[in-house]
Amino acid sequence: MEEITLEKIDAIRSRTGVSYREAKEALEQARGNVVEALIALESEKQTNWTEEFSVRSSEVIDKVKELIHEGNVNSIRVKHEDKTLVDIPVGLGALGAVFLPQLAALGVLVAVFKRCTIEVIRNDKNDHEE
């Protein structure tokens, strides 16, 4: 087992952005090998990706409902001119049904704007790995 040093921990932290504790634990599991620790951390990392839709305000509710029902959405943000109007956390598609009553309030809020942007944050490890 190679020695675990602060320099190794810092090297892992600078490359991955993990905490000191996570870097140390990864090094311990990799028996002090920095490369193996980096590979292990990278394989654990979940891939998040974001897409944006620009829609007319009258289409916002339908688009948000559609996205909630897709199921692989973590968060939906409705924006107007780079200002977030609503941020809806959607962990699972089934839980999204809980948010449907609040969509009426969203409709009233966005009715005053001509266009809005819907930002969707997804977590899909299998389809979008680099």
Short mmCIF file of N, CA, C and O in Angstrom, two decimals:
data_model
loop_
_atom_site.label_atom_id
_atom_site.label_comp_id
_atom_site.label_asym_id
_atom_site.label_seq_id
_atom_site.Cartn_x
_atom_site.Cartn_y
_atom_site.Cartn_z
N MET A 1 0.85 -1.19 0.00
CA MET A 1 0.00 0.00 0.00
C MET A 1 0.88 1.24 0.00
O MET A 1 1.78 1.38 0.80
N GLU A 2 0.59 2.13 -0.96
CA GLU A 2 1.34 3.37 -1.04
C GLU A 2 0.85 4.33 0.05
O GLU A 2 -0.28 4.25 0.50
N GLU A 3 1.72 5.23 0.43
CA GLU A 3 1.39 6.23 1.45
C GLU A 3 0.35 7.22 0.93
O GLU A 3 0.41 7.66 -0.22
N ILE A 4 -0.60 7.57 1.79
CA ILE A 4 -1.62 8.57 1.44
C ILE A 4 -1.14 9.91 2.00
O ILE A 4 -1.02 10.08 3.21
N THR A 5 -0.85 10.83 1.10
CA THR A 5 -0.32 12.13 1.51
C THR A 5 -1.31 13.24 1.16
O THR A 5 -2.23 13.06 0.36
N LEU A 6 -1.07 14.40 1.76
CA LEU A 6 -1.90 15.56 1.48
C LEU A 6 -1.77 15.96 0.00
O LEU A 6 -2.75 16.39 -0.62
N GLU A 7 -0.59 15.78 -0.56
CA GLU A 7 -0.39 16.11 -1.97
C GLU A 7 -1.26 15.24 -2.87
O GLU A 7 -1.85 15.73 -3.84
N LYS A 8 -1.37 13.96 -2.55
CA LYS A 8 -2.22 13.06 -3.32
C LYS A 8 -3.69 13.45 -3.18
O LYS A 8 -4.45 13.45 -4.16
N ILE A 9 -4.08 13.77 -1.96
CA ILE A 9 -5.47 14.19 -1.71
C ILE A 9 -5.77 15.46 -2.49
O ILE A 9 -6.81 15.58 -3.14
N ASP A 10 -4.85 16.42 -2.45
CA ASP A 10 -5.04 17.68 -3.19
C ASP A 10 -5.10 17.43 -4.70
O ASP A 10 -5.87 18.08 -5.40
N ALA A 11 -4.29 16.51 -5.19
CA ALA A 11 -4.31 16.20 -6.62
C ALA A 11 -5.68 15.65 -7.02
O ALA A 11 -6.24 16.04 -8.05
N ILE A 12 -6.23 14.77 -6.22
CA ILE A 12 -7.55 14.21 -6.52
C ILE A 12 -8.62 15.28 -6.41
O ILE A 12 -9.51 15.38 -7.26
N ARG A 13 -8.54 16.10 -5.38
CA ARG A 13 -9.54 17.17 -5.21
C ARG A 13 -9.52 18.15 -6.38
O ARG A 13 -10.55 18.59 -6.86
N SER A 14 -8.32 18.51 -6.85
CA SER A 14 -8.23 19.49 -7.93
C SER A 14 -8.77 18.93 -9.24
O SER A 14 -9.28 19.67 -10.07
N ARG A 15 -8.67 17.62 -9.43
CA ARG A 15 -9.14 17.02 -10.68
C ARG A 15 -10.62 16.65 -10.65
O ARG A 15 -11.26 16.58 -11.69
N THR A 16 -11.18 16.39 -9.45
CA THR A 16 -12.56 15.90 -9.38
C THR A 16 -13.52 16.83 -8.65
O THR A 16 -14.72 16.71 -8.82
N GLY A 17 -12.99 17.71 -7.79
CA GLY A 17 -13.86 18.60 -7.04
C GLY A 17 -14.50 17.96 -5.83
O GLY A 17 -15.43 18.52 -5.24
N VAL A 18 -14.05 16.80 -5.41
CA VAL A 18 -14.62 16.14 -4.25
C VAL A 18 -14.06 16.74 -2.96
O VAL A 18 -13.08 17.49 -2.98
N SER A 19 -14.65 16.37 -1.84
CA SER A 19 -14.19 16.86 -0.54
C SER A 19 -12.91 16.13 -0.13
O SER A 19 -12.53 15.12 -0.73
N TYR A 20 -12.25 16.64 0.93
CA TYR A 20 -11.05 15.97 1.44
C TYR A 20 -11.39 14.55 1.87
O TYR A 20 -10.65 13.61 1.59
N ARG A 21 -12.52 14.40 2.54
CA ARG A 21 -12.92 13.08 3.04
C ARG A 21 -13.12 12.11 1.87
O ARG A 21 -12.64 10.98 1.90
N GLU A 22 -13.83 12.55 0.82
CA GLU A 22 -14.06 11.69 -0.33
C GLU A 22 -12.76 11.32 -1.03
O GLU A 22 -12.56 10.18 -1.45
N ALA A 23 -11.86 12.29 -1.14
CA ALA A 23 -10.56 12.03 -1.77
C ALA A 23 -9.76 11.03 -0.95
O ALA A 23 -9.17 10.09 -1.50
N LYS A 24 -9.75 11.19 0.36
CA LYS A 24 -9.01 10.28 1.24
C LYS A 24 -9.60 8.87 1.17
O LYS A 24 -8.87 7.89 1.08
N GLU A 25 -10.93 8.77 1.20
CA GLU A 25 -11.58 7.46 1.13
C GLU A 25 -11.29 6.77 -0.20
O GLU A 25 -11.04 5.56 -0.24
N ALA A 26 -11.29 7.54 -1.28
CA ALA A 26 -10.98 6.96 -2.59
C ALA A 26 -9.55 6.45 -2.62
O ALA A 26 -9.27 5.37 -3.16
N LEU A 27 -8.63 7.22 -2.04
CA LEU A 27 -7.23 6.79 -1.98
C LEU A 27 -7.07 5.53 -1.12
O LEU A 27 -6.30 4.63 -1.46
N GLU A 28 -7.79 5.47 -0.01
CA GLU A 28 -7.72 4.29 0.85
C GLU A 28 -8.21 3.05 0.11
O GLU A 28 -7.60 1.98 0.19
N GLN A 29 -9.31 3.19 -0.63
CA GLN A 29 -9.85 2.05 -1.38
C GLN A 29 -8.91 1.64 -2.51
O GLN A 29 -8.84 0.47 -2.87
N ALA A 30 -8.17 2.61 -3.06
CA ALA A 30 -7.22 2.33 -4.14
C ALA A 30 -5.83 2.03 -3.61
O ALA A 30 -4.87 2.01 -4.37
N ARG A 31 -5.72 1.83 -2.30
CA ARG A 31 -4.44 1.52 -1.63
C ARG A 31 -3.36 2.55 -1.95
O ARG A 31 -2.21 2.23 -2.19
N GLY A 32 -3.77 3.84 -2.00
CA GLY A 32 -2.82 4.92 -2.18
C GLY A 32 -2.49 5.27 -3.61
O GLY A 32 -1.75 6.20 -3.89
N ASN A 33 -3.05 4.55 -4.57
CA ASN A 33 -2.77 4.78 -5.98
C ASN A 33 -3.70 5.88 -6.51
O ASN A 33 -4.92 5.72 -6.57
N VAL A 34 -3.12 7.01 -6.90
CA VAL A 34 -3.90 8.18 -7.33
C VAL A 34 -4.70 7.87 -8.59
O VAL A 34 -5.87 8.22 -8.69
N VAL A 35 -4.10 7.21 -9.55
CA VAL A 35 -4.79 6.93 -10.81
C VAL A 35 -6.00 6.04 -10.57
O VAL A 35 -7.10 6.29 -11.08
N GLU A 36 -5.83 4.98 -9.77
CA GLU A 36 -6.96 4.09 -9.46
C GLU A 36 -8.06 4.84 -8.71
O GLU A 36 -9.24 4.61 -8.95
N ALA A 37 -7.68 5.73 -7.81
CA ALA A 37 -8.67 6.51 -7.07
C ALA A 37 -9.44 7.43 -8.01
O ALA A 37 -10.66 7.56 -7.89
N LEU A 38 -8.74 8.06 -8.95
CA LEU A 38 -9.41 8.92 -9.94
C LEU A 38 -10.38 8.13 -10.80
O LEU A 38 -11.50 8.58 -11.07
N ILE A 39 -9.96 6.96 -11.23
CA ILE A 39 -10.84 6.12 -12.06
C ILE A 39 -12.08 5.70 -11.28
O ILE A 39 -13.19 5.75 -11.80
N ALA A 40 -11.90 5.33 -10.02
CA ALA A 40 -13.04 4.92 -9.19
C ALA A 40 -14.00 6.09 -8.99
O ALA A 40 -15.22 5.91 -9.09
N LEU A 41 -13.48 7.27 -8.71
CA LEU A 41 -14.35 8.44 -8.52
C LEU A 41 -15.08 8.80 -9.80
O LEU A 41 -16.26 9.17 -9.77
N GLU A 42 -14.39 8.69 -10.92
CA GLU A 42 -15.02 9.03 -12.20
C GLU A 42 -16.15 8.06 -12.53
O GLU A 42 -17.19 8.45 -13.03
N SER A 43 -15.96 6.78 -12.22
CA SER A 43 -17.01 5.81 -12.52
C SER A 43 -18.22 5.98 -11.62
O SER A 43 -19.33 5.63 -12.01
N GLU A 44 -18.03 6.53 -10.43
CA GLU A 44 -19.14 6.78 -9.51
C GLU A 44 -19.91 8.05 -9.87
O GLU A 44 -21.08 8.18 -9.52
N LYS A 45 -19.23 8.96 -10.55
CA LYS A 45 -19.83 10.25 -10.85
C LYS A 45 -21.03 10.08 -11.76
O LYS A 45 -20.97 9.39 -12.76
N GLN A 46 -22.13 10.74 -11.42
CA GLN A 46 -23.31 10.70 -12.27
C GLN A 46 -23.24 11.85 -13.25
O GLN A 46 -22.78 12.94 -12.93
N THR A 47 -23.70 11.60 -14.44
CA THR A 47 -23.66 12.60 -15.49
C THR A 47 -24.95 13.39 -15.51
O THR A 47 -26.02 12.84 -15.68
N ASN A 48 -24.86 14.68 -15.30
CA ASN A 48 -26.01 15.57 -15.42
C ASN A 48 -25.85 16.37 -16.69
O ASN A 48 -24.76 16.79 -17.03
N TRP A 49 -26.91 16.58 -17.40
CA TRP A 49 -26.87 17.41 -18.58
C TRP A 49 -28.12 18.27 -18.61
O TRP A 49 -29.14 17.95 -18.05
N THR A 50 -27.98 19.39 -19.26
CA THR A 50 -29.05 20.39 -19.28
C THR A 50 -29.45 20.67 -20.72
O THR A 50 -28.61 20.73 -21.60
N GLU A 51 -30.74 20.83 -20.92
CA GLU A 51 -31.22 21.29 -22.21
C GLU A 51 -32.22 22.40 -21.97
O GLU A 51 -32.82 22.49 -20.90
N GLU A 52 -32.37 23.26 -22.95
CA GLU A 52 -33.28 24.39 -22.83
C GLU A 52 -34.25 24.41 -24.00
O GLU A 52 -33.90 24.03 -25.11
N PHE A 53 -35.46 24.84 -23.69
CA PHE A 53 -36.50 25.01 -24.70
C PHE A 53 -36.99 26.44 -24.61
O PHE A 53 -37.22 26.95 -23.51
N SER A 54 -37.17 27.08 -25.72
CA SER A 54 -37.76 28.40 -25.75
C SER A 54 -39.19 28.21 -26.26
O SER A 54 -39.40 27.68 -27.35
N VAL A 55 -40.16 28.62 -25.45
CA VAL A 55 -41.56 28.41 -25.81
C VAL A 55 -42.36 29.67 -25.56
O VAL A 55 -41.97 30.54 -24.79
N ARG A 56 -43.51 29.75 -26.25
CA ARG A 56 -44.44 30.84 -25.96
C ARG A 56 -45.03 30.60 -24.60
O ARG A 56 -45.18 29.45 -24.15
N SER A 57 -45.40 31.66 -23.91
CA SER A 57 -45.92 31.51 -22.55
C SER A 57 -47.14 30.61 -22.49
O SER A 57 -47.35 29.90 -21.52
N SER A 58 -47.93 30.58 -23.55
CA SER A 58 -49.13 29.73 -23.56
C SER A 58 -48.77 28.24 -23.64
O SER A 58 -49.61 27.39 -23.34
N GLU A 59 -47.54 27.90 -24.01
CA GLU A 59 -47.11 26.51 -24.14
C GLU A 59 -46.33 26.00 -22.93
O GLU A 59 -46.01 24.81 -22.87
N VAL A 60 -46.05 26.86 -21.98
CA VAL A 60 -45.20 26.48 -20.84
C VAL A 60 -45.79 25.33 -20.06
O VAL A 60 -45.12 24.35 -19.76
N ILE A 61 -47.06 25.43 -19.69
CA ILE A 61 -47.69 24.40 -18.85
C ILE A 61 -47.63 23.04 -19.52
O ILE A 61 -47.24 22.05 -18.90
N ASP A 62 -48.00 22.97 -20.79
CA ASP A 62 -47.99 21.69 -21.49
C ASP A 62 -46.59 21.09 -21.57
O ASP A 62 -46.40 19.89 -21.40
N LYS A 63 -45.60 21.93 -21.83
CA LYS A 63 -44.22 21.45 -21.93
C LYS A 63 -43.72 20.95 -20.59
O LYS A 63 -43.07 19.90 -20.51
N VAL A 64 -44.03 21.67 -19.50
CA VAL A 64 -43.60 21.24 -18.17
C VAL A 64 -44.26 19.91 -17.81
O VAL A 64 -43.61 19.00 -17.30
N LYS A 65 -45.55 19.75 -18.09
CA LYS A 65 -46.23 18.48 -17.82
C LYS A 65 -45.58 17.34 -18.60
O LYS A 65 -45.35 16.25 -18.06
N GLU A 66 -45.29 17.59 -19.86
CA GLU A 66 -44.65 16.58 -20.70
C GLU A 66 -43.29 16.16 -20.11
O GLU A 66 -42.97 14.97 -20.04
N LEU A 67 -42.51 17.13 -19.68
CA LEU A 67 -41.18 16.83 -19.12
C LEU A 67 -41.28 16.06 -17.81
O LEU A 67 -40.50 15.14 -17.56
N ILE A 68 -42.26 16.41 -16.97
CA ILE A 68 -42.43 15.72 -15.70
C ILE A 68 -42.75 14.24 -15.95
O ILE A 68 -42.22 13.36 -15.28
N HIS A 69 -43.57 13.97 -16.93
CA HIS A 69 -43.97 12.59 -17.21
C HIS A 69 -42.87 11.77 -17.86
O HIS A 69 -42.96 10.54 -17.85
N GLU A 70 -41.84 12.39 -18.40
CA GLU A 70 -40.74 11.64 -19.02
C GLU A 70 -39.99 10.80 -18.00
O GLU A 70 -39.50 9.73 -18.30
N GLY A 71 -39.81 11.32 -16.79
CA GLY A 71 -39.24 10.52 -15.72
C GLY A 71 -37.75 10.66 -15.45
O GLY A 71 -37.31 10.37 -14.37
N ASN A 72 -36.92 11.08 -16.39
CA ASN A 72 -35.49 11.19 -16.13
C ASN A 72 -35.07 12.64 -15.92
O ASN A 72 -33.96 13.02 -16.21
N VAL A 73 -35.98 13.43 -15.36
CA VAL A 73 -35.74 14.85 -15.13
C VAL A 73 -35.50 15.09 -13.65
O VAL A 73 -36.25 14.61 -12.81
N ASN A 74 -34.44 15.81 -13.33
CA ASN A 74 -34.14 16.15 -11.93
C ASN A 74 -34.76 17.46 -11.52
O ASN A 74 -35.19 17.63 -10.39
N SER A 75 -34.75 18.43 -12.43
CA SER A 75 -35.22 19.76 -12.09
C SER A 75 -35.69 20.46 -13.36
O SER A 75 -35.13 20.26 -14.43
N ILE A 76 -36.72 21.29 -13.20
CA ILE A 76 -37.23 22.09 -14.30
C ILE A 76 -37.25 23.53 -13.83
O ILE A 76 -37.81 23.84 -12.78
N ARG A 77 -36.62 24.41 -14.60
CA ARG A 77 -36.63 25.83 -14.29
C ARG A 77 -37.31 26.58 -15.42
O ARG A 77 -36.98 26.38 -16.59
N VAL A 78 -38.24 27.45 -15.06
CA VAL A 78 -38.87 28.31 -16.05
C VAL A 78 -38.25 29.69 -15.88
O VAL A 78 -38.25 30.25 -14.79
N LYS A 79 -37.69 30.22 -16.99
CA LYS A 79 -36.96 31.48 -16.94
C LYS A 79 -37.53 32.48 -17.94
O LYS A 79 -38.11 32.09 -18.96
N HIS A 80 -37.33 33.73 -17.63
CA HIS A 80 -37.64 34.81 -18.57
C HIS A 80 -36.48 35.79 -18.50
O HIS A 80 -36.17 36.32 -17.43
N GLU A 81 -35.81 36.00 -19.62
CA GLU A 81 -34.66 36.90 -19.69
C GLU A 81 -33.62 36.60 -18.61
O GLU A 81 -33.21 37.46 -17.84
N ASP A 82 -33.23 35.34 -18.51
CA ASP A 82 -32.20 34.87 -17.57
C ASP A 82 -32.59 35.01 -16.10
O ASP A 82 -31.74 34.85 -15.22
N LYS A 83 -33.83 35.29 -15.79
CA LYS A 83 -34.30 35.32 -14.40
C LYS A 83 -35.18 34.11 -14.18
O LYS A 83 -36.12 33.86 -14.93
N THR A 84 -34.89 33.34 -13.13
CA THR A 84 -35.66 32.15 -12.84
C THR A 84 -36.99 32.54 -12.21
O THR A 84 -37.03 33.21 -11.18
N LEU A 85 -38.07 32.13 -12.86
CA LEU A 85 -39.41 32.39 -12.34
C LEU A 85 -39.85 31.28 -11.39
O LEU A 85 -40.42 31.54 -10.34
N VAL A 86 -39.59 30.04 -11.79
CA VAL A 86 -40.00 28.88 -11.00
C VAL A 86 -38.93 27.81 -11.14
O VAL A 86 -38.41 27.57 -12.22
N ASP A 87 -38.60 27.14 -10.03
CA ASP A 87 -37.68 26.02 -10.03
C ASP A 87 -38.42 24.83 -9.42
O ASP A 87 -38.75 24.85 -8.24
N ILE A 88 -38.69 23.82 -10.24
CA ILE A 88 -39.45 22.67 -9.77
C ILE A 88 -38.51 21.48 -9.66
O ILE A 88 -38.02 20.97 -10.68
N PRO A 89 -38.23 21.01 -8.44
CA PRO A 89 -37.40 19.81 -8.31
C PRO A 89 -38.26 18.58 -8.59
O PRO A 89 -39.33 18.42 -8.04
N VAL A 90 -37.80 17.74 -9.50
CA VAL A 90 -38.56 16.56 -9.87
C VAL A 90 -37.62 15.37 -9.77
O VAL A 90 -36.87 15.09 -10.70
N GLY A 91 -37.65 14.68 -8.64
CA GLY A 91 -36.75 13.55 -8.45
C GLY A 91 -37.13 12.35 -9.28
O GLY A 91 -36.31 11.73 -9.92
N LEU A 92 -38.38 12.03 -9.29
CA LEU A 92 -38.88 10.88 -10.04
C LEU A 92 -40.13 11.29 -10.80
O LEU A 92 -40.90 12.12 -10.33
N GLY A 93 -40.35 10.70 -11.93
CA GLY A 93 -41.53 11.03 -12.72
C GLY A 93 -42.82 10.84 -11.94
O GLY A 93 -43.75 11.63 -12.05
N ALA A 94 -42.90 9.80 -11.12
CA ALA A 94 -44.11 9.53 -10.36
C ALA A 94 -44.38 10.64 -9.35
O ALA A 94 -45.52 11.00 -9.08
N LEU A 95 -43.32 11.19 -8.77
CA LEU A 95 -43.50 12.28 -7.82
C LEU A 95 -43.90 13.57 -8.51
O LEU A 95 -44.44 14.47 -7.89
N GLY A 96 -43.66 13.65 -9.82
CA GLY A 96 -44.02 14.84 -10.56
C GLY A 96 -45.50 15.14 -10.51
O GLY A 96 -45.92 16.30 -10.59
N ALA A 97 -46.34 14.13 -10.35
CA ALA A 97 -47.78 14.33 -10.29
C ALA A 97 -48.17 15.20 -9.11
O ALA A 97 -49.19 15.89 -9.14
N VAL A 98 -47.36 15.20 -8.08
CA VAL A 98 -47.62 16.04 -6.91
C VAL A 98 -47.56 17.52 -7.28
O VAL A 98 -48.26 18.34 -6.71
N PHE A 99 -46.75 17.86 -8.28
CA PHE A 99 -46.55 19.26 -8.66
C PHE A 99 -47.59 19.78 -9.64
O PHE A 99 -47.65 20.97 -9.91
N LEU A 100 -48.41 18.91 -10.20
CA LEU A 100 -49.36 19.34 -11.22
C LEU A 100 -50.31 20.43 -10.73
O LEU A 100 -50.61 21.35 -11.49
N PRO A 101 -50.84 20.40 -9.50
CA PRO A 101 -51.72 21.49 -9.05
C PRO A 101 -51.02 22.85 -9.04
O PRO A 101 -51.65 23.87 -9.30
N GLN A 102 -49.72 22.88 -8.78
CA GLN A 102 -48.99 24.15 -8.76
C GLN A 102 -48.78 24.71 -10.16
O GLN A 102 -48.42 25.87 -10.33
N LEU A 103 -49.02 23.92 -11.18
CA LEU A 103 -48.81 24.39 -12.54
C LEU A 103 -49.83 25.47 -12.93
O LEU A 103 -49.54 26.30 -13.79
N ALA A 104 -51.00 25.46 -12.30
CA ALA A 104 -51.97 26.52 -12.58
C ALA A 104 -51.41 27.87 -12.17
O ALA A 104 -51.54 28.86 -12.90
N ALA A 105 -50.75 27.92 -11.02
CA ALA A 105 -50.11 29.16 -10.57
C ALA A 105 -49.00 29.57 -11.53
O ALA A 105 -48.81 30.75 -11.82
N LEU A 106 -48.27 28.60 -12.04
CA LEU A 106 -47.22 28.88 -13.02
C LEU A 106 -47.82 29.50 -14.27
O LEU A 106 -47.27 30.44 -14.83
N GLY A 107 -48.96 28.99 -14.71
CA GLY A 107 -49.63 29.53 -15.89
C GLY A 107 -49.97 31.00 -15.73
O GLY A 107 -49.79 31.80 -16.64
N VAL A 108 -50.45 31.38 -14.56
CA VAL A 108 -50.77 32.78 -14.29
C VAL A 108 -49.50 33.62 -14.29
O VAL A 108 -49.47 34.73 -14.84
N LEU A 109 -48.44 33.09 -13.72
CA LEU A 109 -47.19 33.82 -13.62
C LEU A 109 -46.58 34.10 -14.99
O LEU A 109 -46.14 35.22 -15.26
N VAL A 110 -46.58 33.12 -15.87
CA VAL A 110 -45.93 33.31 -17.17
C VAL A 110 -46.84 33.96 -18.21
O VAL A 110 -46.38 34.32 -19.28
N ALA A 111 -48.11 34.13 -17.90
CA ALA A 111 -49.05 34.70 -18.86
C ALA A 111 -48.67 36.13 -19.25
O ALA A 111 -49.00 36.59 -20.33
N VAL A 112 -47.95 36.83 -18.39
CA VAL A 112 -47.58 38.22 -18.68
C VAL A 112 -46.37 38.32 -19.61
O VAL A 112 -46.08 39.39 -20.11
N PHE A 113 -45.70 37.21 -19.86
CA PHE A 113 -44.51 37.22 -20.72
C PHE A 113 -44.86 36.63 -22.08
O PHE A 113 -45.71 35.77 -22.20
N LYS A 114 -44.17 37.10 -23.11
CA LYS A 114 -44.40 36.57 -24.45
C LYS A 114 -43.69 35.24 -24.66
O LYS A 114 -44.22 34.32 -25.26
N ARG A 115 -42.45 35.16 -24.20
CA ARG A 115 -41.67 33.93 -24.37
C ARG A 115 -40.96 33.61 -23.07
O ARG A 115 -40.55 34.49 -22.34
N CYS A 116 -40.80 32.32 -22.84
CA CYS A 116 -40.07 31.84 -21.67
C CYS A 116 -39.10 30.76 -22.11
O CYS A 116 -39.25 30.18 -23.18
N THR A 117 -38.13 30.52 -21.27
CA THR A 117 -37.18 29.44 -21.51
C THR A 117 -37.40 28.40 -20.43
O THR A 117 -37.49 28.74 -19.25
N ILE A 118 -37.48 27.15 -20.84
CA ILE A 118 -37.58 26.05 -19.88
C ILE A 118 -36.24 25.35 -19.88
O ILE A 118 -35.78 24.86 -20.92
N GLU A 119 -35.59 25.33 -18.73
CA GLU A 119 -34.30 24.66 -18.58
C GLU A 119 -34.54 23.34 -17.86
O GLU A 119 -35.13 23.32 -16.79
N VAL A 120 -34.11 22.26 -18.46
CA VAL A 120 -34.32 20.93 -17.92
C VAL A 120 -32.98 20.32 -17.55
O VAL A 120 -32.08 20.25 -18.38
N ILE A 121 -32.85 19.90 -16.30
CA ILE A 121 -31.63 19.24 -15.84
C ILE A 121 -31.95 17.77 -15.70
O ILE A 121 -32.84 17.37 -14.96
N ARG A 122 -31.23 16.96 -16.46
CA ARG A 122 -31.48 15.52 -16.49
C ARG A 122 -30.28 14.77 -15.93
O ARG A 122 -29.17 15.24 -15.96
N ASN A 123 -30.56 13.59 -15.44
CA ASN A 123 -29.53 12.69 -14.97
C ASN A 123 -29.73 11.39 -15.71
O ASN A 123 -30.63 10.64 -15.43
N ASP A 124 -28.86 11.12 -16.68
CA ASP A 124 -29.00 9.94 -17.50
C ASP A 124 -27.62 9.36 -17.73
O ASP A 124 -26.97 9.67 -18.72
N LYS A 125 -27.17 8.53 -16.83
CA LYS A 125 -25.80 8.02 -16.88
C LYS A 125 -25.51 7.18 -18.11
O LYS A 125 -24.43 7.22 -18.65
N ASN A 126 -26.48 6.42 -18.58
CA ASN A 126 -26.23 5.50 -19.67
C ASN A 126 -26.16 6.16 -21.03
O ASN A 126 -25.35 5.79 -21.87
N ASP A 127 -27.04 7.13 -21.31
CA ASP A 127 -27.15 7.67 -22.66
C ASP A 127 -26.20 8.80 -22.98
O ASP A 127 -25.97 9.08 -24.13
N HIS A 128 -25.62 9.45 -21.99
CA HIS A 128 -24.86 10.67 -22.28
C HIS A 128 -23.48 10.69 -21.65
O HIS A 128 -22.99 11.71 -21.26
N GLU A 129 -22.85 9.54 -21.53
CA GLU A 129 -21.50 9.53 -20.97
C GLU A 129 -20.53 10.04 -22.02
O GLU A 129 -20.72 9.85 -23.20
N GLU A 130 -19.50 10.69 -21.55
CA GLU A 130 -18.49 11.23 -22.47
C GLU A 130 -17.48 10.17 -22.82
O GLU A 130 -17.19 9.29 -22.13
#
